[in-house]
Each structure stands twice: as structure tokens, then as C-alpha cells.
PDB file of C-alpha atoms in Angstrom:
ATOM      1  CA  MET A  23     -13.289 -25.167  12.895  1.00 79.00           C
ATOM      2  CA  THR A  24     -15.114 -21.881  12.332  1.00 91.00           C
ATOM      3  CA  GLN A  25     -14.215 -19.385   9.606  1.00 91.00           C
ATOM      4  CA  GLU A  26     -12.734 -17.055  12.198  1.00 89.00           C
ATOM      5  CA  GLU A  27     -10.611 -19.838  13.688  1.00 90.00           C
ATOM      6  CA  ARG A  28      -9.319 -20.789  10.225  1.00 92.00           C
ATOM      7  CA  PHE A  29      -8.537 -17.137   9.566  1.00 91.00           C
ATOM      8  CA  GLU A  30      -6.591 -16.778  12.829  1.00 89.00           C
ATOM      9  CA  GLN A  31      -4.730 -19.997  12.041  1.00 89.00           C
ATOM     10  CA  ARG A  32      -3.625 -18.586   8.672  1.00 90.00           C
ATOM     11  CA  ILE A  33      -2.459 -15.401  10.356  1.00 86.00           C
ATOM     12  CA  ALA A  34      -0.481 -17.423  12.917  1.00 86.00           C
ATOM     13  CA  GLN A  35       1.083 -19.517  10.130  1.00 88.00           C
ATOM     14  CA  GLU A  36       1.913 -16.345   8.147  1.00 86.00           C
ATOM     15  CA  THR A  37      -0.133 -17.558   5.179  1.00 90.00           C
ATOM     16  CA  ALA A  38      -1.166 -14.678   2.930  1.00 92.00           C
ATOM     17  CA  ILE A  39      -4.784 -13.579   2.993  1.00 93.00           C
ATOM     18  CA  GLU A  40      -6.099 -12.970  -0.534  1.00 95.00           C
ATOM     19  CA  PRO A  41      -9.097 -10.849  -1.661  1.00 95.00           C
ATOM     20  CA  GLN A  42     -11.321 -13.884  -2.283  1.00 94.00           C
ATOM     21  CA  ASP A  43     -10.654 -15.306   1.194  1.00 94.00           C
ATOM     22  CA  TRP A  44     -13.032 -14.822   4.094  1.00 94.00           C
ATOM     23  CA  MET A  45     -11.880 -12.200   6.582  1.00 94.00           C
ATOM     24  CA  PRO A  46     -13.489 -10.550   9.635  1.00 92.00           C
ATOM     25  CA  ASP A  47     -15.110  -7.172   9.051  1.00 92.00           C
ATOM     26  CA  ALA A  48     -12.795  -5.578  11.626  1.00 88.00           C
ATOM     27  CA  TYR A  49      -9.733  -6.870   9.748  1.00 90.00           C
ATOM     28  CA  ARG A  50     -11.064  -5.522   6.443  1.00 92.00           C
ATOM     29  CA  LYS A  51     -11.911  -2.132   7.945  1.00 89.00           C
ATOM     30  CA  THR A  52      -8.545  -1.787   9.684  1.00 87.00           C
ATOM     31  CA  LEU A  53      -6.714  -2.850   6.535  1.00 90.00           C
ATOM     32  CA  ILE A  54      -8.524  -0.253   4.403  1.00 92.00           C
ATOM     33  CA  ARG A  55      -7.565   2.401   6.947  1.00 87.00           C
ATOM     34  CA  GLN A  56      -3.893   1.338   6.907  1.00 88.00           C
ATOM     35  CA  ILE A  57      -3.546   1.082   3.115  1.00 92.00           C
ATOM     36  CA  GLY A  58      -5.534   4.282   2.528  1.00 91.00           C
ATOM     37  CA  GLN A  59      -3.421   6.351   4.899  1.00 87.00           C
ATOM     38  CA  HIS A  60      -0.259   4.852   3.438  1.00 90.00           C
ATOM     39  CA  ALA A  61      -1.417   5.843  -0.054  1.00 92.00           C
ATOM     40  CA  HIS A  62      -2.244   9.377   1.101  1.00 90.00           C
ATOM     41  CA  SER A  63       1.236   9.741   2.591  1.00 88.00           C
ATOM     42  CA  GLU A  64       2.750   8.879  -0.790  1.00 90.00           C
ATOM     43  CA  ILE A  65       0.540  11.339  -2.688  1.00 89.00           C
ATOM     44  CA  VAL A  66       0.803  14.219  -0.217  1.00 87.00           C
ATOM     45  CA  GLY A  67       4.500  13.519   0.323  1.00 86.00           C
ATOM     46  CA  MET A  68       5.309  14.167  -3.325  1.00 88.00           C
ATOM     47  CA  LEU A  69       3.761  17.665  -3.324  1.00 85.00           C
ATOM     48  CA  PRO A  70       6.600  19.555  -1.543  1.00 85.00           C
ATOM     49  CA  GLU A  71       9.132  17.808  -3.802  1.00 88.00           C
ATOM     50  CA  GLY A  72       7.134  18.479  -6.950  1.00 88.00           C
ATOM     51  CA  ASN A  73       7.432  22.200  -6.332  1.00 86.00           C
ATOM     52  CA  TRP A  74      11.202  21.908  -6.785  1.00 91.00           C
ATOM     53  CA  ILE A  75      11.341  20.003 -10.070  1.00 92.00           C
ATOM     54  CA  THR A  76      11.760  23.196 -12.113  1.00 91.00           C
ATOM     55  CA  ARG A  77      14.051  24.774  -9.506  1.00 91.00           C
ATOM     56  CA  ALA A  78      16.476  21.916  -8.832  1.00 91.00           C
ATOM     57  CA  PRO A  79      20.084  23.127  -9.150  1.00 89.00           C
ATOM     58  CA  THR A  80      21.144  20.983 -12.131  1.00 90.00           C
ATOM     59  CA  LEU A  81      19.486  19.164 -15.026  1.00 92.00           C
ATOM     60  CA  ARG A  82      20.535  15.836 -13.527  1.00 90.00           C
ATOM     61  CA  ARG A  83      18.935  16.729 -10.193  1.00 89.00           C
ATOM     62  CA  LYS A  84      15.756  17.787 -12.002  1.00 92.00           C
ATOM     63  CA  ALA A  85      15.607  14.400 -13.747  1.00 93.00           C
ATOM     64  CA  ILE A  86      16.228  12.477 -10.517  1.00 91.00           C
ATOM     65  CA  LEU A  87      13.639  14.489  -8.586  1.00 92.00           C
ATOM     66  CA  LEU A  88      11.113  14.059 -11.389  1.00 93.00           C
ATOM     67  CA  ALA A  89      11.653  10.293 -11.292  1.00 93.00           C
ATOM     68  CA  LYS A  90      11.271  10.303  -7.494  1.00 92.00           C
ATOM     69  CA  VAL A  91       7.987  12.232  -7.638  1.00 93.00           C
ATOM     70  CA  GLN A  92       6.728   9.947 -10.396  1.00 93.00           C
ATOM     71  CA  ASP A  93       7.613   6.908  -8.261  1.00 94.00           C
ATOM     72  CA  GLU A  94       5.667   8.285  -5.307  1.00 93.00           C
ATOM     73  CA  ALA A  95       2.611   8.937  -7.448  1.00 93.00           C
ATOM     74  CA  GLY A  96       2.880   5.351  -8.668  1.00 94.00           C
ATOM     75  CA  HIS A  97       3.185   4.077  -5.101  1.00 94.00           C
ATOM     76  CA  GLY A  98      -0.037   5.851  -4.236  1.00 93.00           C
ATOM     77  CA  LEU A  99      -1.772   4.221  -7.199  1.00 93.00           C
ATOM     78  CA  TYR A 100      -0.483   0.740  -6.270  1.00 93.00           C
ATOM     79  CA  LEU A 101      -1.840   1.213  -2.776  1.00 95.00           C
ATOM     80  CA  TYR A 102      -5.205   2.618  -3.854  1.00 94.00           C
ATOM     81  CA  SER A 103      -5.543  -0.417  -6.132  1.00 94.00           C
ATOM     82  CA  ALA A 104      -4.713  -2.751  -3.228  1.00 95.00           C
ATOM     83  CA  ALA A 105      -7.379  -1.035  -1.114  1.00 94.00           C
ATOM     84  CA  GLU A 106      -9.934  -1.490  -3.904  1.00 95.00           C
ATOM     85  CA  THR A 107      -9.479  -5.276  -3.714  1.00 96.00           C
ATOM     86  CA  LEU A 108     -11.122  -5.016  -0.291  1.00 95.00           C
ATOM     87  CA  GLY A 109     -14.324  -3.692  -1.812  1.00 93.00           C
ATOM     88  CA  CYS A 110     -13.943   0.035  -1.165  1.00 92.00           C
ATOM     89  CA  ALA A 111     -14.167   2.752  -3.808  1.00 91.00           C
ATOM     90  CA  ARG A 112     -11.055   4.797  -4.537  1.00 89.00           C
ATOM     91  CA  GLU A 113     -13.170   7.964  -4.631  1.00 89.00           C
ATOM     92  CA  ASP A 114     -14.364   7.258  -1.087  1.00 90.00           C
ATOM     93  CA  ILE A 115     -10.755   7.005   0.127  1.00 89.00           C
ATOM     94  CA  TYR A 116      -9.895  10.311  -1.575  1.00 83.00           C
ATOM     95  CA  GLN A 117     -12.857  11.993   0.050  1.00 86.00           C
ATOM     96  CA  LYS A 118     -11.969  10.703   3.499  1.00 85.00           C
ATOM     97  CA  MET A 119      -8.552  12.335   3.171  1.00 82.00           C
ATOM     98  CA  LEU A 120     -10.045  15.630   2.035  1.00 79.00           C
ATOM     99  CA  ASP A 121     -12.596  15.504   4.863  1.00 80.00           C
ATOM    100  CA  GLY A 122      -9.883  14.773   7.439  1.00 76.00           C
ATOM    101  CA  ARG A 123     -11.154  11.264   8.226  1.00 80.00           C
ATOM    102  CA  MET A 124      -7.921   9.656   6.981  1.00 79.00           C
ATOM    103  CA  LYS A 125      -4.638  11.090   8.200  1.00 75.00           C
ATOM    104  CA  TYR A 126      -0.922  11.263   7.422  1.00 75.00           C
ATOM    105  CA  SER A 127       2.211  12.698   9.069  1.00 73.00           C
ATOM    106  CA  SER A 128       2.414  16.464   9.553  1.00 72.00           C
ATOM    107  CA  ILE A 129       5.944  16.651   8.133  1.00 77.00           C
ATOM    108  CA  PHE A 130       4.453  16.422   4.622  1.00 77.00           C
ATOM    109  CA  ASN A 131       2.679  19.750   5.130  1.00 74.00           C
ATOM    110  CA  TYR A 132       5.796  21.699   6.005  1.00 76.00           C
ATOM    111  CA  PRO A 133       6.870  24.047   3.179  1.00 80.00           C
ATOM    112  CA  THR A 134      10.167  23.280   1.454  1.00 86.00           C
ATOM    113  CA  LEU A 135      11.652  26.759   1.201  1.00 87.00           C
ATOM    114  CA  SER A 136      15.130  25.679   0.109  1.00 90.00           C
ATOM    115  CA  TRP A 137      16.836  22.816  -1.708  1.00 91.00           C
ATOM    116  CA  ALA A 138      18.328  21.856   1.668  1.00 92.00           C
ATOM    117  CA  ASP A 139      14.782  21.174   2.926  1.00 92.00           C
ATOM    118  CA  ILE A 140      14.273  18.722   0.060  1.00 90.00           C
ATOM    119  CA  GLY A 141      17.408  16.800   0.951  1.00 89.00           C
ATOM    120  CA  VAL A 142      16.644  16.680   4.665  1.00 92.00           C
ATOM    121  CA  ILE A 143      12.962  15.724   4.347  1.00 89.00           C
ATOM    122  CA  GLY A 144      14.002  13.006   1.930  1.00 88.00           C
ATOM    123  CA  TRP A 145      16.654  11.662   4.301  1.00 90.00           C
ATOM    124  CA  LEU A 146      14.427  11.695   7.384  1.00 90.00           C
ATOM    125  CA  VAL A 147      11.215  10.443   5.761  1.00 87.00           C
ATOM    126  CA  ASP A 148      12.693   7.986   3.254  1.00 87.00           C
ATOM    127  CA  GLY A 149      14.789   6.537   6.069  1.00 88.00           C
ATOM    128  CA  ALA A 150      11.642   5.938   8.111  1.00 87.00           C
ATOM    129  CA  ALA A 151       9.786   4.653   5.057  1.00 86.00           C
ATOM    130  CA  ILE A 152      12.338   2.001   4.181  1.00 88.00           C
ATOM    131  CA  VAL A 153      12.501   0.440   7.675  1.00 88.00           C
ATOM    132  CA  ASN A 154       8.701   0.381   7.845  1.00 87.00           C
ATOM    133  CA  GLN A 155       8.071  -0.799   4.305  1.00 88.00           C
ATOM    134  CA  VAL A 156      10.608  -3.612   4.380  1.00 88.00           C
ATOM    135  CA  ALA A 157       8.644  -4.978   7.342  1.00 86.00           C
ATOM    136  CA  LEU A 158       5.380  -4.497   5.420  1.00 88.00           C
ATOM    137  CA  CYS A 159       6.635  -6.857   2.680  1.00 90.00           C
ATOM    138  CA  ARG A 160       5.632  -9.576   5.166  1.00 88.00           C
ATOM    139  CA  THR A 161       2.180  -8.150   5.877  1.00 90.00           C
ATOM    140  CA  SER A 162      -0.642 -10.685   6.099  1.00 91.00           C
ATOM    141  CA  TYR A 163      -2.649  -9.294   3.166  1.00 93.00           C
ATOM    142  CA  GLY A 164      -1.274 -10.556  -0.161  1.00 94.00           C
ATOM    143  CA  PRO A 165      -1.989  -7.586  -2.488  1.00 95.00           C
ATOM    144  CA  TYR A 166      -0.532  -5.158   0.056  1.00 94.00           C
ATOM    145  CA  ALA A 167       2.601  -7.277   0.530  1.00 93.00           C
ATOM    146  CA  ARG A 168       3.198  -7.564  -3.226  1.00 94.00           C
ATOM    147  CA  ALA A 169       2.780  -3.819  -3.705  1.00 93.00           C
ATOM    148  CA  MET A 170       5.331  -3.245  -0.947  1.00 93.00           C
ATOM    149  CA  VAL A 171       7.959  -5.435  -2.628  1.00 93.00           C
ATOM    150  CA  LYS A 172       7.927  -3.166  -5.689  1.00 91.00           C
ATOM    151  CA  ILE A 173       7.700   0.029  -3.628  1.00 93.00           C
ATOM    152  CA  CYS A 174      10.713  -0.959  -1.490  1.00 91.00           C
ATOM    153  CA  LYS A 175      12.937  -1.307  -4.561  1.00 88.00           C
ATOM    154  CA  GLU A 176      12.136   2.263  -5.571  1.00 90.00           C
ATOM    155  CA  GLU A 177      12.371   3.622  -2.026  1.00 89.00           C
ATOM    156  CA  SER A 178      15.937   2.305  -1.852  1.00 88.00           C
ATOM    157  CA  PHE A 179      16.780   4.556  -4.812  1.00 87.00           C
ATOM    158  CA  HIS A 180      15.117   7.505  -3.058  1.00 89.00           C
ATOM    159  CA  LEU A 181      17.175   6.917   0.072  1.00 88.00           C
ATOM    160  CA  ARG A 182      20.436   6.811  -1.914  1.00 88.00           C
ATOM    161  CA  PHE A 183      19.527  10.070  -3.640  1.00 87.00           C
ATOM    162  CA  SER A 184      18.727  11.789  -0.332  1.00 89.00           C
ATOM    163  CA  ARG A 185      21.883  10.559   1.383  1.00 90.00           C
ATOM    164  CA  GLY A 186      24.059  11.611  -1.538  1.00 90.00           C
ATOM    165  CA  TRP A 187      22.646  15.123  -1.461  1.00 88.00           C
ATOM    166  CA  LEU A 188      22.868  15.288   2.331  1.00 92.00           C
ATOM    167  CA  GLU A 189      26.570  14.433   2.225  1.00 93.00           C
ATOM    168  CA  ARG A 190      27.333  16.644  -0.776  1.00 92.00           C
ATOM    169  CA  LEU A 191      25.863  19.762   0.818  1.00 93.00           C
ATOM    170  CA  GLY A 192      26.908  18.927   4.363  1.00 94.00           C
ATOM    171  CA  ASN A 193      30.506  18.443   3.286  1.00 95.00           C
ATOM    172  CA  GLY A 194      30.418  21.287   0.756  1.00 93.00           C
ATOM    173  CA  THR A 195      30.903  24.965   1.477  1.00 94.00           C
ATOM    174  CA  ASP A 196      30.349  26.642   4.826  1.00 95.00           C
ATOM    175  CA  VAL A 197      27.112  28.123   3.465  1.00 95.00           C
ATOM    176  CA  SER A 198      25.733  24.820   2.157  1.00 94.00           C
ATOM    177  CA  GLY A 199      26.609  23.049   5.401  1.00 95.00           C
ATOM    178  CA  GLN A 200      24.931  25.789   7.413  1.00 95.00           C
ATOM    179  CA  LYS A 201      21.747  25.522   5.322  1.00 95.00           C
ATOM    180  CA  MET A 202      21.623  21.750   5.748  1.00 95.00           C
ATOM    181  CA  GLN A 203      22.039  22.078   9.522  1.00 95.00           C
ATOM    182  CA  GLN A 204      19.275  24.686   9.640  1.00 94.00           C
ATOM    183  CA  ALA A 205      16.973  22.367   7.690  1.00 93.00           C
ATOM    184  CA  ILE A 206      17.710  19.456  10.043  1.00 93.00           C
ATOM    185  CA  ASP A 207      17.102  21.616  13.120  1.00 91.00           C
ATOM    186  CA  LYS A 208      13.853  22.927  11.658  1.00 87.00           C
ATOM    187  CA  LEU A 209      12.383  19.590  10.582  1.00 87.00           C
ATOM    188  CA  TRP A 210      13.607  17.388  13.409  1.00 88.00           C
ATOM    189  CA  ARG A 211      10.602  18.168  15.599  1.00 83.00           C
ATOM    190  CA  PHE A 212       8.291  16.334  13.186  1.00 82.00           C
ATOM    191  CA  THR A 213      10.156  13.023  13.249  1.00 84.00           C
ATOM    192  CA  ALA A 214       8.493  11.853  16.473  1.00 80.00           C
ATOM    193  CA  GLU A 215       5.269  11.313  14.571  1.00 80.00           C
ATOM    194  CA  LEU A 216       6.903   8.912  12.116  1.00 82.00           C
ATOM    195  CA  PHE A 217       7.042   6.372  14.954  1.00 83.00           C
ATOM    196  CA  ASP A 218       3.983   7.429  16.923  1.00 78.00           C
ATOM    197  CA  ALA A 219       1.546   4.572  17.636  1.00 77.00           C
ATOM    198  CA  ASP A 220      -2.131   4.852  18.462  1.00 75.00           C
ATOM    199  CA  GLU A 221      -4.639   2.129  19.312  1.00 76.00           C
ATOM    200  CA  ILE A 222      -5.226   1.394  15.612  1.00 76.00           C
ATOM    201  CA  ASP A 223      -1.500   0.906  14.961  1.00 79.00           C
ATOM    202  CA  ILE A 224      -1.400  -1.576  17.824  1.00 81.00           C
ATOM    203  CA  ALA A 225      -4.412  -3.422  16.383  1.00 79.00           C
ATOM    204  CA  LEU A 226      -2.700  -3.512  12.965  1.00 78.00           C
ATOM    205  CA  SER A 227       0.350  -5.088  14.574  1.00 81.00           C
ATOM    206  CA  GLU A 228      -1.716  -7.715  16.357  1.00 78.00           C
ATOM    207  CA  GLU A 229      -3.468  -8.665  13.101  1.00 75.00           C
ATOM    208  CA  GLY A 230      -0.179  -9.052  11.248  1.00 78.00           C
ATOM    209  CA  ILE A 231      -1.059  -6.168   8.899  1.00 81.00           C
ATOM    210  CA  ALA A 232       1.705  -3.799   9.993  1.00 81.00           C
ATOM    211  CA  VAL A 233       4.553  -3.476  12.472  1.00 81.00           C
ATOM    212  CA  ASP A 234       4.279  -1.455  15.665  1.00 85.00           C
ATOM    213  CA  PRO A 235       6.115   1.716  14.543  1.00 84.00           C
ATOM    214  CA  ARG A 236       7.647   2.196  17.978  1.00 85.00           C
ATOM    215  CA  THR A 237       9.817  -0.883  17.397  1.00 88.00           C
ATOM    216  CA  LEU A 238      11.361   0.633  14.254  1.00 87.00           C
ATOM    217  CA  ARG A 239      12.786   3.829  15.685  1.00 87.00           C
ATOM    218  CA  ALA A 240      16.128   2.330  16.769  1.00 89.00           C
ATOM    219  CA  ALA A 241      16.865   1.027  13.246  1.00 90.00           C
ATOM    220  CA  TRP A 242      15.906   4.410  11.763  1.00 91.00           C
ATOM    221  CA  GLU A 243      18.098   6.303  14.220  1.00 90.00           C
ATOM    222  CA  ALA A 244      21.098   4.104  13.417  1.00 92.00           C
ATOM    223  CA  GLU A 245      20.773   4.820   9.682  1.00 91.00           C
ATOM    224  CA  VAL A 246      19.860   8.499   9.959  1.00 92.00           C
ATOM    225  CA  PHE A 247      22.467   9.354  12.587  1.00 92.00           C
ATOM    226  CA  ALA A 248      25.172   7.667  10.484  1.00 93.00           C
ATOM    227  CA  GLY A 249      24.232   9.766   7.457  1.00 94.00           C
ATOM    228  CA  ILE A 250      24.147  13.007   9.435  1.00 94.00           C
ATOM    229  CA  ASN A 251      27.553  12.270  10.963  1.00 94.00           C
ATOM    230  CA  GLU A 252      29.021  11.351   7.569  1.00 94.00           C
ATOM    231  CA  ALA A 253      27.838  14.721   6.289  1.00 95.00           C
ATOM    232  CA  THR A 254      29.697  16.391   9.208  1.00 95.00           C
ATOM    233  CA  LEU A 255      26.385  17.703  10.563  1.00 95.00           C
ATOM    234  CA  ASN A 256      24.931  17.471  14.050  1.00 94.00           C
ATOM    235  CA  VAL A 257      21.957  15.521  15.317  1.00 91.00           C
ATOM    236  CA  PRO A 258      19.721  18.080  17.093  1.00 89.00           C
ATOM    237  CA  GLN A 259      19.759  17.953  20.874  1.00 82.00           C
ATOM    238  CA  GLU A 260      16.129  19.034  20.904  1.00 68.00           C
ATOM    239  CA  GLN A 261      13.784  16.105  21.395  1.00 63.00           C
ATOM    240  CA  ALA A 262      11.385  15.499  18.506  1.00 53.00           C
ATOM    241  CA  TYR A 263       7.961  16.406  19.818  1.00 51.00           C
ATOM    242  CA  ARG A 264       5.450  17.402  17.122  1.00 50.00           C
ATOM    243  CA  THR A 265       2.740  14.751  16.755  1.00 53.00           C
ATOM    244  CA  GLY A 266      -0.966  14.743  15.992  1.00 53.00           C
ATOM    245  CA  GLY A 267      -1.133  14.131  12.241  1.00 53.00           C
ATOM    246  CA  LYS A 268      -2.792  10.756  12.829  1.00 57.00           C
ATOM    247  CA  LYS A 269      -5.477  12.581  14.783  1.00 57.00           C
ATOM    248  CA  GLY A 270      -5.961  15.223  12.100  1.00 54.00           C
ATOM    249  CA  LEU A 271      -3.959  17.885  13.951  1.00 54.00           C
ATOM    250  CA  HIS A 272      -1.734  19.432  11.289  1.00 55.00           C
ATOM    251  CA  THR A 273       0.333  22.588  11.085  1.00 58.00           C
ATOM    252  CA  GLU A 274      -0.871  25.870   9.640  1.00 59.00           C
ATOM    253  CA  HIS A 275       0.780  24.868   6.362  1.00 56.00           C
ATOM    254  CA  LEU A 276      -1.939  22.304   5.537  1.00 57.00           C
ATOM    255  CA  GLY A 277      -4.424  24.943   4.352  1.00 62.00           C
ATOM    256  CA  PRO A 278      -2.737  25.987   1.088  1.00 64.00           C
ATOM    257  CA  MET A 279      -2.005  22.361   0.153  1.00 58.00           C
ATOM    258  CA  LEU A 280      -5.550  21.248   0.869  1.00 62.00           C
ATOM    259  CA  ALA A 281      -6.901  24.141  -1.209  1.00 67.00           C
ATOM    260  CA  GLU A 282      -4.759  22.995  -4.118  1.00 66.00           C
ATOM    261  CA  MET A 283      -6.029  19.413  -3.854  1.00 60.00           C
ATOM    262  CA  GLN A 284      -9.661  20.599  -3.661  1.00 66.00           C
ATOM    263  CA  TYR A 285      -9.321  22.972  -6.629  1.00 66.00           C
ATOM    264  CA  LEU A 286     -11.010  20.751  -9.227  1.00 63.00           C
ATOM    265  CA  GLN A 287     -14.120  20.066  -7.148  1.00 66.00           C
ATOM    266  CA  ARG A 288     -14.514  23.738  -6.359  1.00 71.00           C
ATOM    267  CA  VAL A 289     -14.175  24.894  -9.953  1.00 72.00           C
ATOM    268  CA  LEU A 290     -15.994  21.980 -11.616  1.00 71.00           C
ATOM    269  CA  PRO A 291     -18.294  20.319  -9.059  1.00 72.00           C
ATOM    270  CA  GLY A 292     -18.882  16.649  -9.712  1.00 70.00           C
ATOM    271  CA  GLN A 293     -15.922  16.248 -12.045  1.00 65.00           C
ATOM    272  CA  GLN A 294     -13.064  13.791 -11.532  1.00 62.00           C
ATOM    273  CA  TRP A 295      -9.310  13.954 -11.804  1.00 53.00           C
TER     274      TRP A 295
END
């Protein structure tokens, strides 16, 4: 039996692949792409929320949001560390994101202009994250799977926080309910991309690295629709349509965020975070 045949047998038997095990170059390359983009989504995803830590409406909400942002930074670090076990340099992964060679969903670039935006982005994105990441706990690569087990525990807390705030504002005053509905209507267009699949996503699914995101949308809709209805809000009739983040096609709001992330290298070339 060849090395490749033994590898495929382990995948078929759902036996974890560890860093010291032989693996095809294509598997390693695809896995680095998946883990790297996942890590970038965690890091970029915390930026809109971080802007609201000092502006959250109560001290308790500030503390919860601070913990959530800290969790997401930690998730990014877990994932960068998992990618490093495949022989890639963390700095190279950073640079690929800054150069646009590694992507993430466009919804993370949209500005959070109100506290309602924070609650809605959290509910939509954390809902998608939990259905995807629970599946990733069974991914074929051991370090990635173990990172996901810890991440899922914290994402469950994030989802509870987002749903609680969704229901509190949705069922609150007329003004708060109106602001939550406006935020849902505004951000709904970006949700299509959370379940968009390209040829690499399909390859990831075939290798047992990730789940085809198209198969997860029904579970996400069941959870998200239930929360929106419980908050006495309406699911938008408009079909979600904005995609392209995986191809590097982002909204006009990416520029200011990218400038912020590139600040250190522009001011102090060659230095590190």
C-alpha cells in the first residue's frame, strides 16, 4: 500500500491526521488556506466589535463585549498556531491577508454605526459560525479539530449574548425595535456569502477538512429565524445577494480597516506586532 493509499484510508476511517504524519502536498496547501482564512475571519471580525467596547450602553455590556473580543483574538491565535504545525510561517499568512491573497467574508468590513448593528452582526455571524464550527470539530486534521473544540465552547457564549441583546432590543421600545429591524434589513444582504462555496470549499469537503457550507444554511436559518421571530422582528423579504469576499471583492468599507492593520509597517518598516 502506497503512502497516498494509506492516507486516503485514514481519511475514510475518520482517523485524525497529525503534523508528523505523511500527507499529500495538495492536502497541506488546502488545509493552510482553510485554517488561515478562518483565522483571518476571527481577527478581522473582532474589529467592528472592538470599536464599541468603550461605547457599550452599560458596564456589564462593556465587560461582556470585551470578553467576546478577547475570545476572538484568542481564536485567531489558536488557528494561526494550528497552521504553523503544517510548516508555514505565521508572518506569511498575515502578509497574504494584507496582500489580498487570503480572503474572508465581506460582512466583517461593514461599519457598525449603532449598538443595534453589533447585536445583529453577532446574531447572524455567530449563528453561522456555530453550525460550521461544530462540524469542524470532526475535521480530519487533529490540531485543527482540537482548536475547534475549545473555540465552539466560547462561540456558544457569543451566540447567547447576541440572542439576548437581539430579544431585549427587539422587544423593547418602539425606537429600539425599529433600530434592530433597520440593522437586520441593512446587513441581511451579506449573509449569502456565509454559505457561498467555491471550488476550494468543495475540495475541502472531499478531503474531510471542512463541510460544504451550502449544506449548513438550513440549520442556520432555523436558528436565526427563530431568534428574529422571538424578538418580534421580521426576516427580510429581500434575498441575500452580496458575495465575493472569498474572491477578494469587498465593499468600500475595507479601505479604512486595511489602513489600520497596515499602520505599523508603514510607520516602522520591518517591525513586528
